[in-house]
GROMACS .gro file of C-alpha atoms in nm:
model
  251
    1UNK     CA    1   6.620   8.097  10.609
    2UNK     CA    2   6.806   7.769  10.707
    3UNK     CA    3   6.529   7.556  10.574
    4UNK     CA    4   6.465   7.741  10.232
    5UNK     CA    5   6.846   7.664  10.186
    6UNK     CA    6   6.840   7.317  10.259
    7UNK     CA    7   6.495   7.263  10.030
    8UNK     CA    8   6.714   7.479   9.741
    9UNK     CA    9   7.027   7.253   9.805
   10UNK     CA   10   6.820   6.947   9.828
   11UNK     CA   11   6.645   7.014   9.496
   12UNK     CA   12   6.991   7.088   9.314
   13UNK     CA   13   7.114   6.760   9.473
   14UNK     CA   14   6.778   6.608   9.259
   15UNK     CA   15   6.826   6.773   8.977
   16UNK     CA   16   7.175   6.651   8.936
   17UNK     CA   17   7.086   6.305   9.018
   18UNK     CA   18   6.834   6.348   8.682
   19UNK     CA   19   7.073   6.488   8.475
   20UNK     CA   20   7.327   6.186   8.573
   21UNK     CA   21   7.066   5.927   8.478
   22UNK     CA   22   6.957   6.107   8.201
   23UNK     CA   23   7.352   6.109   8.045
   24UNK     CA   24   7.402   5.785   8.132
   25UNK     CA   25   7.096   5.624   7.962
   26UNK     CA   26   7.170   5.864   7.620
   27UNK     CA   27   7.544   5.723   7.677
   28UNK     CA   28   7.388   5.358   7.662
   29UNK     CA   29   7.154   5.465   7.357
   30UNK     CA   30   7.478   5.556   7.194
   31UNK     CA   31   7.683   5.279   7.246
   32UNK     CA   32   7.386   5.044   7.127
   33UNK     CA   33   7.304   5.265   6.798
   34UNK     CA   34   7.646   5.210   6.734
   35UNK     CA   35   7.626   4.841   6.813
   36UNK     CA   36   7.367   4.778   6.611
   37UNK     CA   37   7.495   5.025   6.307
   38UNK     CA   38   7.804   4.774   6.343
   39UNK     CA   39   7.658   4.474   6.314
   40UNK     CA   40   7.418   4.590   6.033
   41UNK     CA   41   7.749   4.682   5.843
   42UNK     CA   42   7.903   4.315   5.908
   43UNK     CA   43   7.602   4.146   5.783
   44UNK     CA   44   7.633   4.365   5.465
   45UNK     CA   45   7.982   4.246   5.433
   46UNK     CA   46   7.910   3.898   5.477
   47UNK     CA   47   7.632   3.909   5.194
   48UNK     CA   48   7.914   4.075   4.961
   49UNK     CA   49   8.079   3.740   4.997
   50UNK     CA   50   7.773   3.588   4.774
   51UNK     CA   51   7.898   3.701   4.448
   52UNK     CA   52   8.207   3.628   4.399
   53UNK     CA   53   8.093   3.265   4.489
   54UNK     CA   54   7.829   3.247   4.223
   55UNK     CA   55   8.074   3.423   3.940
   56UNK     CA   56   8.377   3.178   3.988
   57UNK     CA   57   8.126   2.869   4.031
   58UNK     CA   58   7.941   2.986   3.689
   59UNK     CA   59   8.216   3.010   3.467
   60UNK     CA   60   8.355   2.680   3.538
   61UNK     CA   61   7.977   2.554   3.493
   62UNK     CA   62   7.996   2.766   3.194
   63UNK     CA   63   8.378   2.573   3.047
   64UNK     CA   64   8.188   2.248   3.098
   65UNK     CA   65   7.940   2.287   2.893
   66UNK     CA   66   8.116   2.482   2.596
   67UNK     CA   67   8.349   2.147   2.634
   68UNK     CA   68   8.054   1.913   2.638
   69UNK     CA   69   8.107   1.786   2.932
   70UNK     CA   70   7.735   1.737   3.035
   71UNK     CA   71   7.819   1.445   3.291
   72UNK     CA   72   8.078   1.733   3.456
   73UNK     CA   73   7.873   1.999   3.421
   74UNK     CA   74   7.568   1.817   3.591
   75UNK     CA   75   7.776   1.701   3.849
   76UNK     CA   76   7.923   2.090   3.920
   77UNK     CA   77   7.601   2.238   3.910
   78UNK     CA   78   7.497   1.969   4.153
   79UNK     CA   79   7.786   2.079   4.422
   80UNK     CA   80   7.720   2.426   4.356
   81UNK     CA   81   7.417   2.412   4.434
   82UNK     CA   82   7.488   2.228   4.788
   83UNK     CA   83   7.693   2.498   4.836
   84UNK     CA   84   7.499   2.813   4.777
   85UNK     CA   85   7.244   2.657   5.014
   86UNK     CA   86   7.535   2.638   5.267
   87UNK     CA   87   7.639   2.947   5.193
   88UNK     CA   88   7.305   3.129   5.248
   89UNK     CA   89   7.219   2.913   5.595
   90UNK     CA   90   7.578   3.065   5.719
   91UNK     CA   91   7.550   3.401   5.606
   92UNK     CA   92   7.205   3.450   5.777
   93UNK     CA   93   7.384   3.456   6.043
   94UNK     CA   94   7.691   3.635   6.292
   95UNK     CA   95   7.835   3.312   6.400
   96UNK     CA   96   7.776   2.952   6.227
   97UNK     CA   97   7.922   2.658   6.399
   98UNK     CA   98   8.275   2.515   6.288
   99UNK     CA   99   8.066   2.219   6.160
  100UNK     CA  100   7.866   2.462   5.929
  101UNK     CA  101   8.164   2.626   5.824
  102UNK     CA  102   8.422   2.361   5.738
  103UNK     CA  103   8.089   2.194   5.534
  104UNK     CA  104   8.096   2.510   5.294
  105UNK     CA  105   8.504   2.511   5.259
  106UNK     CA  106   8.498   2.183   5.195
  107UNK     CA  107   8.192   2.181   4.931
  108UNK     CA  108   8.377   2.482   4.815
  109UNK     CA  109   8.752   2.291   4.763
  110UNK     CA  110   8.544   2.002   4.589
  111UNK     CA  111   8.415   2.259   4.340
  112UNK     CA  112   8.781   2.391   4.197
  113UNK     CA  113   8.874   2.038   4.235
  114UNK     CA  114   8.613   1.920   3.993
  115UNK     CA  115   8.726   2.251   3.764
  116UNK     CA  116   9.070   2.161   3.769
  117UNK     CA  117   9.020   1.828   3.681
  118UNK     CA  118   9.169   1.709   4.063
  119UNK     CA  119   9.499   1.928   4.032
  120UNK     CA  120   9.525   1.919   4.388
  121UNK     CA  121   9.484   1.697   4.707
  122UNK     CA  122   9.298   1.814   5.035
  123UNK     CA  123   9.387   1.653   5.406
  124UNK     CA  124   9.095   1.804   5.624
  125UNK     CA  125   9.275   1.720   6.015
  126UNK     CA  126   8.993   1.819   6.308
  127UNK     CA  127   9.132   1.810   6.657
  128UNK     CA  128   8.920   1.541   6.847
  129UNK     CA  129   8.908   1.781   7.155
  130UNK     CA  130   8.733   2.079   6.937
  131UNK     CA  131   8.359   2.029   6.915
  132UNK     CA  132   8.252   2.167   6.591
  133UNK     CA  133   7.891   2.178   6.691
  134UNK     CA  134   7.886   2.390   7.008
  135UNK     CA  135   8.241   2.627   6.886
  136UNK     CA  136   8.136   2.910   6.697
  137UNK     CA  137   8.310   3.090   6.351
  138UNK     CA  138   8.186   3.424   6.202
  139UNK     CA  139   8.075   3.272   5.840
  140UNK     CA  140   8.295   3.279   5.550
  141UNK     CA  141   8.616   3.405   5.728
  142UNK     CA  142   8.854   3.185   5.589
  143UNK     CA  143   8.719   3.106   5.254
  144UNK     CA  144   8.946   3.415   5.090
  145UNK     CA  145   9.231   3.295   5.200
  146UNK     CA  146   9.125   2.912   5.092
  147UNK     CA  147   9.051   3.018   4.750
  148UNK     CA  148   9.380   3.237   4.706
  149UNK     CA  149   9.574   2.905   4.799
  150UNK     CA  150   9.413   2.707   4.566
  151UNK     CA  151   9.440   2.965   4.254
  152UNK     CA  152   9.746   3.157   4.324
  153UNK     CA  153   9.913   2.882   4.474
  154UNK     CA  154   9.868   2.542   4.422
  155UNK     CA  155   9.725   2.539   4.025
  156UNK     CA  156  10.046   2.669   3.865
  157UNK     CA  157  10.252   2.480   3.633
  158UNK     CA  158  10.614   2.480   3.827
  159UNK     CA  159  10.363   2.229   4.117
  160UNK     CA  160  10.471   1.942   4.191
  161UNK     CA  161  10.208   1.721   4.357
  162UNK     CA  162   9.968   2.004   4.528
  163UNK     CA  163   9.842   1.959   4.849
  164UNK     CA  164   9.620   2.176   5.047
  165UNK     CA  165   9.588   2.123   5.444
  166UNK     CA  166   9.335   2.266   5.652
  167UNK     CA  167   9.397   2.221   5.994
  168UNK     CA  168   9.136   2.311   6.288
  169UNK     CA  169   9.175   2.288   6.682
  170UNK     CA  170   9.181   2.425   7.009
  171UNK     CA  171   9.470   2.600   7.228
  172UNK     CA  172   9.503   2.774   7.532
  173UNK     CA  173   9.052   2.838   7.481
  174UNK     CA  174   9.117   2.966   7.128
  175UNK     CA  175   9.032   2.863   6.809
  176UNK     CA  176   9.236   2.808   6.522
  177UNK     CA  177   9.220   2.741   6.167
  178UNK     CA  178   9.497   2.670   5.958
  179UNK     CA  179   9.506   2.677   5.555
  180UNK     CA  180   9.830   2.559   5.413
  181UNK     CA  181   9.956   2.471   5.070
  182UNK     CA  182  10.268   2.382   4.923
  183UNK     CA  183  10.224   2.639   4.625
  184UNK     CA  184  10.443   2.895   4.443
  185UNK     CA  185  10.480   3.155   4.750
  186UNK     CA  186  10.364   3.490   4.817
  187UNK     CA  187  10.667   3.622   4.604
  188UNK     CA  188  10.639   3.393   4.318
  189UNK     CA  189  10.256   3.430   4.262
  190UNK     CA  190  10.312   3.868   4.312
  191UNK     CA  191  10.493   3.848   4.049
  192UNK     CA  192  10.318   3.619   3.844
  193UNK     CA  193  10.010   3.872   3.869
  194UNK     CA  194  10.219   4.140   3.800
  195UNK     CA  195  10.281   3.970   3.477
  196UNK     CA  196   9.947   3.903   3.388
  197UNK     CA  197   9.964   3.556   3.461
  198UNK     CA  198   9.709   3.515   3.717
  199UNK     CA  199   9.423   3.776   3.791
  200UNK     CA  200   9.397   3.836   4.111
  201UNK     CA  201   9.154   4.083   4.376
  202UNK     CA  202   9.244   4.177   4.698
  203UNK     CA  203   8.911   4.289   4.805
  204UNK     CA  204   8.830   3.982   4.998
  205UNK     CA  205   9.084   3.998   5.222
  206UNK     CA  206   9.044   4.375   5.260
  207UNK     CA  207   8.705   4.321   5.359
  208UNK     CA  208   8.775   3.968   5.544
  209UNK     CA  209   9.031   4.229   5.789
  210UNK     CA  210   8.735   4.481   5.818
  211UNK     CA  211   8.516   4.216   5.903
  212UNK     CA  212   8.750   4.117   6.164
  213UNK     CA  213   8.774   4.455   6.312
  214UNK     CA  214   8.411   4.524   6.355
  215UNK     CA  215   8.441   4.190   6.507
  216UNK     CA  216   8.662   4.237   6.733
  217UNK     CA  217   8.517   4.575   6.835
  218UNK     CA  218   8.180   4.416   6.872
  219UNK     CA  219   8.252   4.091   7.077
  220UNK     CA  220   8.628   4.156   7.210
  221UNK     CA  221   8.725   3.795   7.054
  222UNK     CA  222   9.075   3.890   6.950
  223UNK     CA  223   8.979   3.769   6.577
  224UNK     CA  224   9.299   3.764   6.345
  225UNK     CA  225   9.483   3.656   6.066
  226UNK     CA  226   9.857   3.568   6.039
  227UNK     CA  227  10.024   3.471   5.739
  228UNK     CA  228  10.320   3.269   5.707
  229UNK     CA  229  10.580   3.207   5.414
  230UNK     CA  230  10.723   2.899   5.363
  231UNK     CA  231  11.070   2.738   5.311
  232UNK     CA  232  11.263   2.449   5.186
  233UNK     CA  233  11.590   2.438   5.446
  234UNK     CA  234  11.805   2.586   5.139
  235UNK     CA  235  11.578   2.870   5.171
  236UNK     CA  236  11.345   2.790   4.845
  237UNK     CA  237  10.990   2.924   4.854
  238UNK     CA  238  10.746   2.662   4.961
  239UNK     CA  239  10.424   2.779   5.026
  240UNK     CA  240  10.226   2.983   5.232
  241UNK     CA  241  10.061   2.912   5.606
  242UNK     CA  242   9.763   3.133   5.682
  243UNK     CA  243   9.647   3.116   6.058
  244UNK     CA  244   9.314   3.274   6.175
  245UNK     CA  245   9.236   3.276   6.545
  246UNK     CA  246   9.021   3.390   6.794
  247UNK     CA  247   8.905   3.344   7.142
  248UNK     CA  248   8.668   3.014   7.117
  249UNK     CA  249   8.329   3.137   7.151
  250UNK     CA  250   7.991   2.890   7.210
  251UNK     CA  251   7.730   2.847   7.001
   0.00000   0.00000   0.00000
């Protein structure tokens, strides 16, 4: 009787053992469906990026040639192209290199510099310390928040002498990019779309902060964006500082 109890026991003792293993390994199947369901969604996003590129870059294509402006227009087309081949090298993948990235904002600034007949200046400052080949960005992160500088910001009338700075470097083994112009303000260009004056989407940086969040939840970077107003010392608007960050992460 004492051994038929200890072969019962010791097959209950088994049989738990399976069951254990077998939870844990559908746990792990879990976690990896959703993983890879993640990841598949973030890819989506950053292809919805595409676009919106293409649009803006074809109707200022479009103005030079209704203005017959066939050296501009050749020239655009030129840049645009360079870009969308940028564009679609970076977005094939999670994470480009900062190189890779700063080469398609900069492309891209060039562009609605060449549209707006150089209404602005750009001062590109790279830490010496970063190493834009081996520090990695998720691809096209910033560029929302680039483009809404340039358009709601910097190219309006009241102006005077835009500037756009995009700072990158390294602190405390974090990464940080820094887009800041001496526009209108947040305020200013609100209510300037409010009256029509500008038209203006929010969906790229609604999707830019769910990008970040399936990001975050994938690779525990801390990926954010802070954003900054700007002020004269009596107070005036003067500008707008957007900061994203994120724990540096190799290539």
């Amino acid at each position: 009787m004492t051994r038929a109890k200890k072969t019962i026991s010791g097959s209950t003792y088994q049989q738990s053992v399976k069951n254990e293993l077998a939870y844990r390994q559908a746990q792990q199947q879990l976690l990896e469906s959703n993983r890879r369901l993640a990841e598949a969604k973030l890819l989506a996003m950053q292809m919805q990026m595409n676009p919106h590129f293409v649009y803006n870059s074809l109707n200022s294509i479009n103005y030079f040639i209704l203005q017959h402006e066939a050296e501009q227009a050749s020239l655009y087309l030129t840049k645009f192209s360079k870009l969308m081949r940028q564009v679609m090298t970076n977005t094939a993948a999670e994470w480009v290199s900062v190189r890779n990235e700063l080469n398609a904002l900069q492309i891209y600034v060039e562009l609605e510099q060449l549209r707006s007949d150089n209404g602005f200046d750009l001062i590109l400052t790279v830490s010496e310390s970063l190493n834009t080949d081996k520090v990695c960005i998720p691809p096209l992160i910033t560029h929302p928040y680039v483009e809404n500088a340039i358009r709601h910001g910097l190219l309006q009338p009241q102006v005077d002498k835009p500037v756009l700075r995009i700072n990158c470097f390294q602190q405390d083994d974090s990464l940080f990019i820094q887009i800041i112009d001496n526009g209108i303000g947040r305020a200013a260009s609100a209510q300037a779309q409010r009256h029509g004056l500008t038209a203006h989407k929010a969906y790229g940086h609604t999707l830019t902060k769910e990008r970040l969040r399936i990001i975050n939840e994938i690779n525990n970077v801390d990926a954010c964006i802070d954003v900054a107003d700007l002020n004269t010392d009596e107070g005036a608007p003067a500008g707008t500082c957007v900061t994203f960050s994120m724990k540096s992460k190799t290539c």
